[in-house]
CSV table of C-alpha atoms in Angstrom, one decimal:
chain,number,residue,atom,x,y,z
A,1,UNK,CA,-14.8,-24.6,18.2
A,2,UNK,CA,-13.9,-23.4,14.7
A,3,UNK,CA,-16.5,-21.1,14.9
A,4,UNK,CA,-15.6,-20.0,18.5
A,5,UNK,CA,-12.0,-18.9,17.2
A,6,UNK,CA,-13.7,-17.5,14.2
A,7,UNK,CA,-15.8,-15.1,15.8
A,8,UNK,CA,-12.7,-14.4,18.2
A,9,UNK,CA,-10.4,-13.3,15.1
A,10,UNK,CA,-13.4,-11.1,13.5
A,11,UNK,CA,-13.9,-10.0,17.2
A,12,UNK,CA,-10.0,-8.6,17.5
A,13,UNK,CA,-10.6,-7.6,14.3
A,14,UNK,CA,-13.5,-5.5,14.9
A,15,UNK,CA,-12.2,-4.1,17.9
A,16,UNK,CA,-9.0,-3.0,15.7
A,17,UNK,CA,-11.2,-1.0,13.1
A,18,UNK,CA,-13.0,0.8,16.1
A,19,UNK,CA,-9.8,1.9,17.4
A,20,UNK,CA,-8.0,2.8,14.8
A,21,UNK,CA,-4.4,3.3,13.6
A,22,UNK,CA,-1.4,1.3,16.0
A,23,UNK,CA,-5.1,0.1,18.0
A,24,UNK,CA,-5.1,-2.7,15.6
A,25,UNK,CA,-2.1,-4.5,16.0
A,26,UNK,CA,-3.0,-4.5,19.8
A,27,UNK,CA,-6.1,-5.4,19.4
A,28,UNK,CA,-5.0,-8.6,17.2
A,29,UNK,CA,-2.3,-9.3,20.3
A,30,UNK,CA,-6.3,-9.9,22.2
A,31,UNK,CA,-7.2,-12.1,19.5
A,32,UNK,CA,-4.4,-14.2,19.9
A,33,UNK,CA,-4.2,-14.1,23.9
A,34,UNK,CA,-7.5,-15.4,23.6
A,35,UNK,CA,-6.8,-18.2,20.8
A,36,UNK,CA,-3.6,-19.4,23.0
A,37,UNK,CA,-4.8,-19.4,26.8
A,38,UNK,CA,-7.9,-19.1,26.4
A,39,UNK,CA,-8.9,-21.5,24.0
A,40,UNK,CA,-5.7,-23.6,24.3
A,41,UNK,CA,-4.2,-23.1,20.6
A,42,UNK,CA,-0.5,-23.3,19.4
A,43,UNK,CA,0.4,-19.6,18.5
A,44,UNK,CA,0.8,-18.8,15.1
A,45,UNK,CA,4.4,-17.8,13.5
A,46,UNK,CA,5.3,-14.2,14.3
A,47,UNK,CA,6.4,-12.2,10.9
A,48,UNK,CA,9.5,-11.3,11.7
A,49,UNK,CA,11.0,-10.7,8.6
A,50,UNK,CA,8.2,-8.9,7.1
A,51,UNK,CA,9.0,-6.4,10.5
A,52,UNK,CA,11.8,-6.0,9.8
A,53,UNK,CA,11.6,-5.1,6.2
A,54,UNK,CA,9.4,-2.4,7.0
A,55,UNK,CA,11.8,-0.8,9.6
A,56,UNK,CA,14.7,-1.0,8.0
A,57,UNK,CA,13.2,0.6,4.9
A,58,UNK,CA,11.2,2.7,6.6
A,59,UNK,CA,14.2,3.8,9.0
A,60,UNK,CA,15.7,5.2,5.5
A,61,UNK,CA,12.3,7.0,4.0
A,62,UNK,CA,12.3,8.7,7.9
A,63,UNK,CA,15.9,9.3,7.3
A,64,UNK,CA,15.4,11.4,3.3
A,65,UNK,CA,12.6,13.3,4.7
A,66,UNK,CA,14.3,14.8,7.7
A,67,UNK,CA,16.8,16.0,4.9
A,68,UNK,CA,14.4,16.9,2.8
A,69,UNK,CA,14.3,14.4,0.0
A,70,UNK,CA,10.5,14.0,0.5
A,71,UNK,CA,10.2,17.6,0.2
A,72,UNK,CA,11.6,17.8,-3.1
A,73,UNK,CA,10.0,14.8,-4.6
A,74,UNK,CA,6.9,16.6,-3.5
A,75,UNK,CA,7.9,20.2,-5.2
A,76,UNK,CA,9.0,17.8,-8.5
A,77,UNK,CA,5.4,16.6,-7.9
A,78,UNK,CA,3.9,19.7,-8.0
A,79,UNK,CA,5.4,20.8,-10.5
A,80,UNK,CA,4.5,17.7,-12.8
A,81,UNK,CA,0.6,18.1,-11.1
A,82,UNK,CA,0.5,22.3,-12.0
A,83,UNK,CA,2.5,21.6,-15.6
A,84,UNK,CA,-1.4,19.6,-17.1
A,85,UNK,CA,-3.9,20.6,-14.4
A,86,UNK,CA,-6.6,19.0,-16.7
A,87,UNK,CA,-5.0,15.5,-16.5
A,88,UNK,CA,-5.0,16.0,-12.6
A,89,UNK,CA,-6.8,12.8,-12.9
A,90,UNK,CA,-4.5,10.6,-14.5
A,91,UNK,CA,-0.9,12.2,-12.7
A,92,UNK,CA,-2.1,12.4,-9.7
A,93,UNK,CA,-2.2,8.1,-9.4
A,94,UNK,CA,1.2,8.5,-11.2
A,95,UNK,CA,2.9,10.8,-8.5
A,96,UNK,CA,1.6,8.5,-5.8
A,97,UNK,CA,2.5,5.0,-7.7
A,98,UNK,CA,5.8,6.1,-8.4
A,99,UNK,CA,6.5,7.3,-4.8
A,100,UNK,CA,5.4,4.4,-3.3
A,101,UNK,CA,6.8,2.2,-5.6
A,102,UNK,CA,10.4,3.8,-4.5
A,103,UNK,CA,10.0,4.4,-1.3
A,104,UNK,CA,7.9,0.8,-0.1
A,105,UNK,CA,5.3,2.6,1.4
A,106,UNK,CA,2.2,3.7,1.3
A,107,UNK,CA,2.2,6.8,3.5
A,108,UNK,CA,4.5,8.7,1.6
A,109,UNK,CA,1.1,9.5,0.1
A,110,UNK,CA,0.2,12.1,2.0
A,111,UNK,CA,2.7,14.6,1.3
A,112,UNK,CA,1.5,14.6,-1.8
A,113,UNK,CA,-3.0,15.0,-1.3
A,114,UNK,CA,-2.6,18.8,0.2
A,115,UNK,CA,-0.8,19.3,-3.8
A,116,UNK,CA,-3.5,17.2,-5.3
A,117,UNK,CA,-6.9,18.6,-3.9
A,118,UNK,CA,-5.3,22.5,-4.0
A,119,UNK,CA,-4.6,21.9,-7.9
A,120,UNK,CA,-7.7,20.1,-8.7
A,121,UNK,CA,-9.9,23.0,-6.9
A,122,UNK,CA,-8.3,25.9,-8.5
A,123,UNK,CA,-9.0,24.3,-12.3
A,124,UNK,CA,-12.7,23.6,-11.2
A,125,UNK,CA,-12.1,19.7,-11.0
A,126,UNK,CA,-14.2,18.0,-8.0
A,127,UNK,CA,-11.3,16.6,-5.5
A,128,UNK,CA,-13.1,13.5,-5.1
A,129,UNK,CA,-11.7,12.1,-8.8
A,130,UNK,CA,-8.1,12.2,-8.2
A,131,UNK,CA,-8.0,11.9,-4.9
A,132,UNK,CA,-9.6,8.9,-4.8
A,133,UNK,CA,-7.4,6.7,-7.5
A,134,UNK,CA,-4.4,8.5,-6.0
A,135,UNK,CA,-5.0,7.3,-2.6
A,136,UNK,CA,-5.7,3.8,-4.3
A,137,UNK,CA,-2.5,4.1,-6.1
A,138,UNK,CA,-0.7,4.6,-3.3
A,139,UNK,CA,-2.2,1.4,-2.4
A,140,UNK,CA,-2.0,-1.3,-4.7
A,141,UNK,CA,1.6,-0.2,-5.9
A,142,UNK,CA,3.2,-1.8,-2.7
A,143,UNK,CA,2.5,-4.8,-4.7
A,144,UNK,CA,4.9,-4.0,-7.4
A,145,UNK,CA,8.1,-1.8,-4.9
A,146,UNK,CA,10.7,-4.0,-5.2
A,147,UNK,CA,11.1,-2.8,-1.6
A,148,UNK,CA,7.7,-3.7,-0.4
A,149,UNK,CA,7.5,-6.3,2.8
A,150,UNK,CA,4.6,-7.6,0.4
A,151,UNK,CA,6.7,-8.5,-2.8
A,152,UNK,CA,9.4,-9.5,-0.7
A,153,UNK,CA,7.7,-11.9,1.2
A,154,UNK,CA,5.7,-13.3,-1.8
A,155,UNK,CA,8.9,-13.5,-3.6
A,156,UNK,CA,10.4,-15.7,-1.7
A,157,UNK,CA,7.5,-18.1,-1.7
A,158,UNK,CA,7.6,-18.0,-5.5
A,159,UNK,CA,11.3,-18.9,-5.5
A,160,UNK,CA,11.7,-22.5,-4.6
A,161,UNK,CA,9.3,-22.9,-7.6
A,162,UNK,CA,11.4,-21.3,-10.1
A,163,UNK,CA,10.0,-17.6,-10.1
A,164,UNK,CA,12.2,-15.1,-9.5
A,165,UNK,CA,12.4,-11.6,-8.0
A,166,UNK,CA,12.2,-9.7,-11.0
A,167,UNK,CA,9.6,-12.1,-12.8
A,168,UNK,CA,7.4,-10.9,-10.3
A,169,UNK,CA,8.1,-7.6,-10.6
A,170,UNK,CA,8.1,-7.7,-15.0
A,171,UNK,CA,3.9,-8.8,-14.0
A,172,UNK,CA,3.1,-6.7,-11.0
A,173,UNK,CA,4.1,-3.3,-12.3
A,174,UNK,CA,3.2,-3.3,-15.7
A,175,UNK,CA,-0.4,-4.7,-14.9
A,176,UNK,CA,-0.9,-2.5,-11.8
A,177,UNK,CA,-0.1,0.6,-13.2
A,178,UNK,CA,-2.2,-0.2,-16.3
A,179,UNK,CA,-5.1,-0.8,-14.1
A,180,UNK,CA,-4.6,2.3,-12.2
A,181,UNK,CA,-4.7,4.2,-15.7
A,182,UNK,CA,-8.0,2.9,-17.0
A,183,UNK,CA,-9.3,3.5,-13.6
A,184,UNK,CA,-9.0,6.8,-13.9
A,185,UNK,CA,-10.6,7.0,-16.7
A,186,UNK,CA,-13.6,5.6,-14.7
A,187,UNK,CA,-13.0,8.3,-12.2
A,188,UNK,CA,-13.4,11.1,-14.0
A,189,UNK,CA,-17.3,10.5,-14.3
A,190,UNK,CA,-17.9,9.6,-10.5
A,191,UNK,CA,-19.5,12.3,-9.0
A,192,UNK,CA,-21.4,15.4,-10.6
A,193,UNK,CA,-19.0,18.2,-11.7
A,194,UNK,CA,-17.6,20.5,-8.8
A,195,UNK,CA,-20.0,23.3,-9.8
A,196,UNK,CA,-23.3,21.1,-9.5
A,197,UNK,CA,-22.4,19.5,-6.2
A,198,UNK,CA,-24.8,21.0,-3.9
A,199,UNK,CA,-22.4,20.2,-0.6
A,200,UNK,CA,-19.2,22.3,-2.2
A,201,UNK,CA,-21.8,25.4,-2.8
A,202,UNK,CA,-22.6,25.3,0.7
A,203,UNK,CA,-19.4,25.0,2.1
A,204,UNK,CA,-18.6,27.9,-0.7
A,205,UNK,CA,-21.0,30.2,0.1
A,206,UNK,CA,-20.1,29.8,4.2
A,207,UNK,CA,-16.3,30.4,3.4
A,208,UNK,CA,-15.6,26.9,4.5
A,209,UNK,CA,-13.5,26.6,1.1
A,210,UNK,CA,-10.3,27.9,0.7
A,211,UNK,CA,-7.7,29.0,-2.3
A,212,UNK,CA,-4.0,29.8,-2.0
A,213,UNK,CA,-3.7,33.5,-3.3
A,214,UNK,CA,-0.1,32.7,-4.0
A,215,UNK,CA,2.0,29.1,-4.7
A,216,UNK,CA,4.3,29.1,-1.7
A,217,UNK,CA,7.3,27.3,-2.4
A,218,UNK,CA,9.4,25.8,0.6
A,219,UNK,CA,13.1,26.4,0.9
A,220,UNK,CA,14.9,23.2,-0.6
A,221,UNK,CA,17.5,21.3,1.8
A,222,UNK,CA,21.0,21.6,0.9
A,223,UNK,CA,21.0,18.0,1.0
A,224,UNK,CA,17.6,17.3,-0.1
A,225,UNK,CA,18.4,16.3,-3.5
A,226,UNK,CA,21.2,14.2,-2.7
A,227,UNK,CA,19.4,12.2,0.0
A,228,UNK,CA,17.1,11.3,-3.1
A,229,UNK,CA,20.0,10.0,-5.1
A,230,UNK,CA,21.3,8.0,-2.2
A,231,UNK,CA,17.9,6.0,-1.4
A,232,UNK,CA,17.6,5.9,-5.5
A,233,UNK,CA,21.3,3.8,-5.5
A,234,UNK,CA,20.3,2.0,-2.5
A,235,UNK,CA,17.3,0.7,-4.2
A,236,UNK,CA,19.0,0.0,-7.3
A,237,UNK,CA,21.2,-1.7,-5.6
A,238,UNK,CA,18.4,-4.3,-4.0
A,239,UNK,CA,17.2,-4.9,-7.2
A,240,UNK,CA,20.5,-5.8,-8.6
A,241,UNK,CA,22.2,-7.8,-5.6
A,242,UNK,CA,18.5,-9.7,-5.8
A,243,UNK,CA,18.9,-10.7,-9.3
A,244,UNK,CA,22.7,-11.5,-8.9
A,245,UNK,CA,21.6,-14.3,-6.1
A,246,UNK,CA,18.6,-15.4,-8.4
A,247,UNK,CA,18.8,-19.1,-9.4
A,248,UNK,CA,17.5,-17.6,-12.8
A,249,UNK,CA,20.9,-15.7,-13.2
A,250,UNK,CA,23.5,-17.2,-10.8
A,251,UNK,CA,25.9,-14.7,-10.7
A,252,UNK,CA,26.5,-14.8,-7.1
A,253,UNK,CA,26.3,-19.2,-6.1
A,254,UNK,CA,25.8,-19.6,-2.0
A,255,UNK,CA,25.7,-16.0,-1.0
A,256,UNK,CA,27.0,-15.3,2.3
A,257,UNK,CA,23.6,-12.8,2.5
A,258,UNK,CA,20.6,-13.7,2.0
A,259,UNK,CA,18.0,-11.5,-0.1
A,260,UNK,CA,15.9,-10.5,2.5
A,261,UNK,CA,18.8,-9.8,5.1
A,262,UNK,CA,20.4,-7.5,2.0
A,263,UNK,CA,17.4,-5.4,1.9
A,264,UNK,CA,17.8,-4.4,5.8
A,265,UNK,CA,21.2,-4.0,5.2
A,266,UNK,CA,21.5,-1.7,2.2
A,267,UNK,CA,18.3,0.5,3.3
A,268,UNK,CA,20.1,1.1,7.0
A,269,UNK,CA,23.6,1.9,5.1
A,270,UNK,CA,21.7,4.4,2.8
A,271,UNK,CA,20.1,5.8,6.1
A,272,UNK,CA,23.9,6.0,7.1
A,273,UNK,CA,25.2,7.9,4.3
A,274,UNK,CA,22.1,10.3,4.2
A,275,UNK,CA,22.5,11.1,8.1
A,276,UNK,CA,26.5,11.4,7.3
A,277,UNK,CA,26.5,13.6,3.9
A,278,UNK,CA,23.5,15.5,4.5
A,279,UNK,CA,25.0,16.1,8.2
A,280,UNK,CA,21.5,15.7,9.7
A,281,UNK,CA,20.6,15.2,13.5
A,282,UNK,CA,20.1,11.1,13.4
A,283,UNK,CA,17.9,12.3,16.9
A,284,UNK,CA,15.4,13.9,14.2
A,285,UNK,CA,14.5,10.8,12.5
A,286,UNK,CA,12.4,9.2,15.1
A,287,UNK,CA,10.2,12.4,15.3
A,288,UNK,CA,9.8,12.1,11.3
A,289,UNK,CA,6.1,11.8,10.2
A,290,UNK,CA,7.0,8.8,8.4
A,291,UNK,CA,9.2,7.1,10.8
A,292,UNK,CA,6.2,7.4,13.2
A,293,UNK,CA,3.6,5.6,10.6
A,294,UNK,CA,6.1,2.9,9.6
A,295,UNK,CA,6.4,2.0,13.4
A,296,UNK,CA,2.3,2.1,13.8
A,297,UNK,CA,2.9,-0.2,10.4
A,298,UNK,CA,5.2,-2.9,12.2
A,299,UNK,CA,2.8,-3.1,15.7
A,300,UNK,CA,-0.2,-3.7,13.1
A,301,UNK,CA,1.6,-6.5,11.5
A,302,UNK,CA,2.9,-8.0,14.4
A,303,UNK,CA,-0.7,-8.4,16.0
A,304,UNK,CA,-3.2,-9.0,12.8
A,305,UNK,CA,-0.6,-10.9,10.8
A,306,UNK,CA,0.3,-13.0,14.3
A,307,UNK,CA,-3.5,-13.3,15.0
A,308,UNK,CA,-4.1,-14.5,11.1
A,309,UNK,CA,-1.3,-16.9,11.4
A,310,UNK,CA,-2.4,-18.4,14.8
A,311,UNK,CA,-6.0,-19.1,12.7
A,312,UNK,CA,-4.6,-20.4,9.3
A,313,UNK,CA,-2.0,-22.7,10.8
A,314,UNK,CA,-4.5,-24.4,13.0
A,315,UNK,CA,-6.9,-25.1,10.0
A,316,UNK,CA,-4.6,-25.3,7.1
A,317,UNK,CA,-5.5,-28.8,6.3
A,318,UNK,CA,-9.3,-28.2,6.7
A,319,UNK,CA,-8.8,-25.2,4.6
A,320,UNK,CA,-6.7,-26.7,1.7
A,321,UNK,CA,-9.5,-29.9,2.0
A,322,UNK,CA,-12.3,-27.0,1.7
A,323,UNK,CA,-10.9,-24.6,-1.0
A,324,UNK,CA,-9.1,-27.5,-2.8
A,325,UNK,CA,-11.6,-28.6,-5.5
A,326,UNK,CA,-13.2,-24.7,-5.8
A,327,UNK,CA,-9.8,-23.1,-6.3
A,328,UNK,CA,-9.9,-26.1,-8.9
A,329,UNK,CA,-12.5,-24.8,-10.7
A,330,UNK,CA,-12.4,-21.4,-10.1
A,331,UNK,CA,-9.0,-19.8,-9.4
A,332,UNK,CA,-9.8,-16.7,-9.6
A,333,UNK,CA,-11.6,-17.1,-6.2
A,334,UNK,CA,-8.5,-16.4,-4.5
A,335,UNK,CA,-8.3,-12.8,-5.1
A,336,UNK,CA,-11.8,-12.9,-4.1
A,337,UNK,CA,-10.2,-14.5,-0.6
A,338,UNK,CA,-7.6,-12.0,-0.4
A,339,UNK,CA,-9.5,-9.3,-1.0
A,340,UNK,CA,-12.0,-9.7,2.0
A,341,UNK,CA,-8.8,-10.7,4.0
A,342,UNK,CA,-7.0,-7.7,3.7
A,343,UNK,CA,-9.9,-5.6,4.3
A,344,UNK,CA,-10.0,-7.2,7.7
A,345,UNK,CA,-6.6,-7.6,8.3
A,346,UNK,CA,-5.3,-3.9,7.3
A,347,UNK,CA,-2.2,-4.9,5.7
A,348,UNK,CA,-0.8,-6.2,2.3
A,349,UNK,CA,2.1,-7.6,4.2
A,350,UNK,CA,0.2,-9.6,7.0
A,351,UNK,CA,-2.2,-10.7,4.6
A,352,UNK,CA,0.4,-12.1,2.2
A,353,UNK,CA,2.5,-13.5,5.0
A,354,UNK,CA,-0.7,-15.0,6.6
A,355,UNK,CA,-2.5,-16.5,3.4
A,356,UNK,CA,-0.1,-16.8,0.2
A,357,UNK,CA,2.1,-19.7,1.8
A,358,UNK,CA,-1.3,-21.9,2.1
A,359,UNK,CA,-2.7,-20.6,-1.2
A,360,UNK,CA,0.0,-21.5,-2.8
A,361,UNK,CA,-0.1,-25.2,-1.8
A,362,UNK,CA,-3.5,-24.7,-3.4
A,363,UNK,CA,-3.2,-23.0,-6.8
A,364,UNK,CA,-0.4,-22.8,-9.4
A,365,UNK,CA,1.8,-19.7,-9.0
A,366,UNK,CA,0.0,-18.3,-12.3
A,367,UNK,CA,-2.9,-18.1,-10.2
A,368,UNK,CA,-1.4,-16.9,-7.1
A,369,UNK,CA,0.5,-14.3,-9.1
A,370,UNK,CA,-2.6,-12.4,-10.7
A,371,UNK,CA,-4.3,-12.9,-7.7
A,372,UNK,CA,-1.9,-10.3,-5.4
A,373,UNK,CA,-2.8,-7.2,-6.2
A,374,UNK,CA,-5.6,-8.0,-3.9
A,375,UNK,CA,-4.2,-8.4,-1.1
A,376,UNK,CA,-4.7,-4.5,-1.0
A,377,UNK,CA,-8.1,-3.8,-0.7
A,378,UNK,CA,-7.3,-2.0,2.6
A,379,UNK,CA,-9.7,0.7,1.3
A,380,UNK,CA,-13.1,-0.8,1.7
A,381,UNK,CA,-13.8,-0.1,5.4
A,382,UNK,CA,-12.9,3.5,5.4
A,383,UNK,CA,-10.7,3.7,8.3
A,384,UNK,CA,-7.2,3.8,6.7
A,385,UNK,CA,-4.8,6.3,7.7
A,386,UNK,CA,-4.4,7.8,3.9
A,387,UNK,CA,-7.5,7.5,3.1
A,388,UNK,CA,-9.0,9.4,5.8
A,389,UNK,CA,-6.2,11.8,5.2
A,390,UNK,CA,-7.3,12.5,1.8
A,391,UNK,CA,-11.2,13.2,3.0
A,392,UNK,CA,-9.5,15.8,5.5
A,393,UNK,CA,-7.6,17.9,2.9
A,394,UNK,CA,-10.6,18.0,0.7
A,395,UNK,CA,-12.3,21.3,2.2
A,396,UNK,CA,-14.7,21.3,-0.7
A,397,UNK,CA,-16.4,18.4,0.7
A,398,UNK,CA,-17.0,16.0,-2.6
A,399,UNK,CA,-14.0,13.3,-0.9
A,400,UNK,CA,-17.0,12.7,2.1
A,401,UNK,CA,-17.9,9.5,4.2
A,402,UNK,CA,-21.4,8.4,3.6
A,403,UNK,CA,-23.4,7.4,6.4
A,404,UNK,CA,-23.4,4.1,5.4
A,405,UNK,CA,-19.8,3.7,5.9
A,406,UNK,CA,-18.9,1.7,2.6
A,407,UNK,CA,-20.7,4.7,0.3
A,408,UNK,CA,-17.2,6.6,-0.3
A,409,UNK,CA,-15.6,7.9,-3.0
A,410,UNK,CA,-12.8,5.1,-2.7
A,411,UNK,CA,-14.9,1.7,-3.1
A,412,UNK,CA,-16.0,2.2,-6.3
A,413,UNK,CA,-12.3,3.2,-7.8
A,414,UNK,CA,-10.4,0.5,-5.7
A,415,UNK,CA,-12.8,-2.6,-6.4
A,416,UNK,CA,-12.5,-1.6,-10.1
A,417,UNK,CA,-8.7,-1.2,-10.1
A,418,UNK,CA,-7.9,-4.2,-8.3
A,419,UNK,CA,-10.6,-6.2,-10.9
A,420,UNK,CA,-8.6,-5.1,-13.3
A,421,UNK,CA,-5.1,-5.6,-12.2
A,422,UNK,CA,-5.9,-9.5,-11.4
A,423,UNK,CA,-7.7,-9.8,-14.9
A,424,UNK,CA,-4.4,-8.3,-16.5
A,425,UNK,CA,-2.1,-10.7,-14.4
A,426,UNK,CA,-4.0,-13.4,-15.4
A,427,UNK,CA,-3.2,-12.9,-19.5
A,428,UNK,CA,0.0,-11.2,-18.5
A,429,UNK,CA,1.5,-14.0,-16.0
A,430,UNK,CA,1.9,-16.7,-18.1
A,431,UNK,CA,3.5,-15.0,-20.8
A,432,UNK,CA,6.5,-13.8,-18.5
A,433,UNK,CA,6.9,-17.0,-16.5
């Protein structure tokens, strides 16, 4: 029967990927409908929490575009790409790290890939290069936001064995971002040169490729910039309430809110204050771009993180009894486990929420820790939402899907960069904790 409910979970799986987008958190509701009446097993833990982190926070993102705090980041963005167009290569991951990082999500990426492939193009760069490790940025820095369902989540499974909040984050941003950097170092000889690239001439020569005569600015927001400074305090003030309630620091013994239950809190008062002071319509916010993707985002946790659960928790003790002894020996299997997981299941949250609770029971949290970065190898199968975004503002035609699916300009980047982040967190862990 294990393999019956296997090939059911890659099945929902599969059927997810073909879809596409909010598809595959219905399609893993089939997966487990199937497990559970079908063939008669206990359903899985549903990941509330992680949910709810991602609305809440997301309800605030939503809440600083529609005032347009995302529009201004993105002009401070452009300014920052147009300022060293020759390092394209190396700010472009930075823009999108540092947005992500701030904001908890992923998609406010793609504000940002129109700005990237426009500057790259106009100083002869090929696309490809820094769209690529941007996209991948955008990526693995949920696993170093200190608003991230991912780090929250882990967090709290690192807690009750005396890790704490910012330990985690002290590993996860210095080694990320450092792997991002010397990836793009990598990236700037994948590919031949824009000029040599047979496709781009093509598309040049048919008028397929296009070049903005003049840098249109958009009108700034009266409130845009103070929207930014509100979500700035309110994650400021995560960080800080989250250390306070530490049992590292103590400062706040018992507290009447819990950690995870603050984070909702504070990002929905910050959504408050921007929808009072920047006097925008709170009707407006649902409409948002990335109000919408954040929503997609909880449906595809809810059924893939549901459907992982429903699997794990019925064969946690043949799994801990089969990975036991190799983990042993060879801990840095694990990310070798989370990487193929969240390939499959599309999420760094779900596949944190799903597999970190039994990995830990396996491997010490040194282990575990170096390992996360991982858990966000949601470029492989090149389906995801950003990713495909980035191939569609490329009009030159390098950023390009081969025709044997995995041959894209994001495998080679992200497999290096996530190699490198869990190498780094295995030196790096051990000297913070």
């Amino acid at each position: 029967m294990l393999w019956v409910q296997l090939a059911v979970v890659l099945g929902a799986i599969f059927l997810g990927a073909r879809l596409g987008s909010i598809g595959v958190g219905f399609a893993g509701a089939v997966g487990v409908l199937v497990l559970t009446l079908g063939l008669g097993m206990e359903p899985g833990s549903i990941p509330v929490d992680v949910i709810l982190i991602i609305m809440s926070v997301i309800g605030a993102v939503a809440a600083m575009q529609v005032a347009g705090g995302l529009d201004y980041l993105v002009q401070m963005a452009e300014k920052i790409l147009r300022s060293k167009p020759k390092y394209i290569t190396f700010l472009a991951p930075t823009v999108t790290y540092v947005m992500t990082l701030l904001a908890g999500t992923g998609h406010t990426a793609y504000s940002t890939l129109p700005v990237i492939a426009e500057v790259a193009k106009e100083n002869g760069v090929r696309p490809s290069r820094p769209l690529s490790i941007a996209v991948i940025a955008s990526q693995i820095a949920i696993t170093a936001s200190p608003v991230s369902a991912a780090v929250v989540v882990f967090s709290g499974l690192l807690e009750p064995m005396g890790i704490g909040y910012l330990q985690l984050l002290a590993i996860c941003i210095p080694t990320s971002y450092a792997a991002i950097m010397l990836t793009a170092v990598v990236c700037n000889f994948l590919g031949v040169d824009l000029d040599k690239d047979e496709i781009y001439q093509e598309r040049l020569k048919a008028g397929m490729v296009s070049l903005r005569k003049t840098k249109e600015r958009q009108e700034t927001k009266p409130g845009a910039a103070l929207s930014v400074a509100i979500f700035g305090i309110s994650i400021l003030a995560v960080v800080l309430y989250a250390t306070a309630i530490s049992s590292t620091v103590a400062l706040i013994e018992n507290p009447v809110l819990p950690r995870n239950s603050a984070i909702m809190v504070f990002m929905m008062v910050a959504a408050t204050f921007i929808t009072m002071l920047c006097k925008i319509d709170s009707a407006e916010i649902i409409n948002a771009q990335t109000f919408k993707s954040g929503m997609s985002a909880c449906i595809c946790v809810l059924g893939v993180a549901w459907l992982g659960n429903t699997f794990v928790g019925a064969h946690i003790n043949e799994i801990k009894e089969l990975s036991g002894d190799i983990l042993n020996d060879y801990p840095w299997l694990l990310a070798v486990c989370l990487f193929f997981a969240s390939m499959l299941l599309y999420s760094q949250a779900a596949t944190t929420r799903a597999l970190m609770p039994a990995a830990l029971a396996l491997v010490d949290p040194v282990t575990a820790i170096a390992s996360f970065a991982a858990v966000s190898a949601l470029f492989v199968l090149p389906t995801y939402p950003t990713l495909l975004a980035a191939v569609e503002m490329d009009d030159t035609g390098s950023t390009r899907i081969g025709k044997l699916v995995f041959n894209h300009p994001f495998f080679v980047p992200g497999t290096i960069c996530i190699t490198l982040c869990v190498a780094f967190g295995f030196v790096f862990a051990p000297m913070v904790i």
